[in-house]
């Protein structure tokens, strides 16, 4: 069984609350909240106030915040206050990694570190013993609906091996182009959390799409 974290970037923002409720009712364990600053990635999505509203309406959901921003340290406390359960930020960001992890923890959130497709997974090694989650991007961050990059699979395998070898406790998450075809490959390679945007919200039957990914 995989944990499913639907990316609400692909939801209908006019009906965001009900769309989130629908995927939670379908069995999604998390809501993946993609924050983009127009600087770290060439796109802008949503920020603190939208999360605050969602958290107010759906206080029991697990908010898996993915900060695709240059300065996560500056915003960690604000996202925590708005309701983030876990804060993912990028190893390629411009802030100090240790300081940012400490700030996330101090704000009462779980920690996640993320790598872009061009970053070797071994670069995560110094941080693995203190992470709640590791996120492997299987597309270039910035947009939903892109094609899955199979190079992510070896990274997932490496993370699974390191986890087993060293007794680490992080969850292994994959994000980008995950669907009914690529999802099984990810799970086979070691992914425990599947982020899926278009494969869920653009599906004819989003409830069935969540259930099918969960069953992997
Ligand atoms: C991409 C985002 C993803 C995106 C996934 O920058 O981090 O979470 O929403 O969308 P799909 O599943 O459509 O590739
Ligand atoms: Zn994401």
Coordinates of N, CA and C in Angstrom, one line a residue, residues 33 35 46-54 75 77-83:
X33 N 1.1 20.4 -1.2 CA 0.9 21.8 -1.4 C 2.1 22.5 -2.0
X35 N 4.4 25.2 -3.4 CA 4.6 26.6 -3.4 C 5.7 27.0 -4.3
X46 N 0.8 29.4 -5.2 CA 0.1 30.0 -4.0 C 1.0 30.0 -2.8
X47 N 0.6 30.7 -1.8 CA 1.5 30.8 -0.6 C 0.8 30.6 0.7
X48 N 1.2 31.4 1.7 CA 0.7 31.2 3.0 C -0.8 31.3 3.2
X49 N -1.5 32.4 2.7 CA -2.9 32.6 3.0 C -3.8 31.5 2.5
X50 N -3.5 30.9 1.4 CA -4.3 29.8 0.8 C -4.2 28.6 1.8
X51 N -3.0 28.3 2.3 CA -2.8 27.2 3.2 C -3.6 27.4 4.5
X52 N -3.5 28.7 4.9 CA -4.2 29.1 6.1 C -5.7 28.8 6.0
X53 N -6.3 29.1 4.9 CA -7.7 28.9 4.6 C -8.1 27.4 4.6
X54 N -7.2 26.7 3.9 CA -7.4 25.2 3.8 C -7.4 24.6 5.1
X75 N 10.6 31.7 5.2 CA 9.1 31.4 5.2 C 8.7 30.2 6.0
X77 N 8.5 29.4 9.2 CA 7.7 29.7 10.4 C 6.3 30.1 9.9
X78 N 6.2 30.9 8.9 CA 4.9 31.3 8.4 C 4.0 30.1 7.8
X79 N 4.7 29.2 7.1 CA 4.0 28.0 6.6 C 3.6 27.1 7.8
X80 N 4.5 27.0 8.7 CA 4.1 26.2 9.9 C 2.9 26.8 10.6
X81 N 2.9 28.1 10.8 CA 1.8 28.7 11.5 C 0.5 28.6 10.7
X82 N 0.6 28.6 9.4 CA -0.6 28.5 8.5 C -1.1 27.0 8.5
X83 N -0.4 26.1 9.0 CA -0.9 24.7 9.1 C -0.1 23.6 8.5

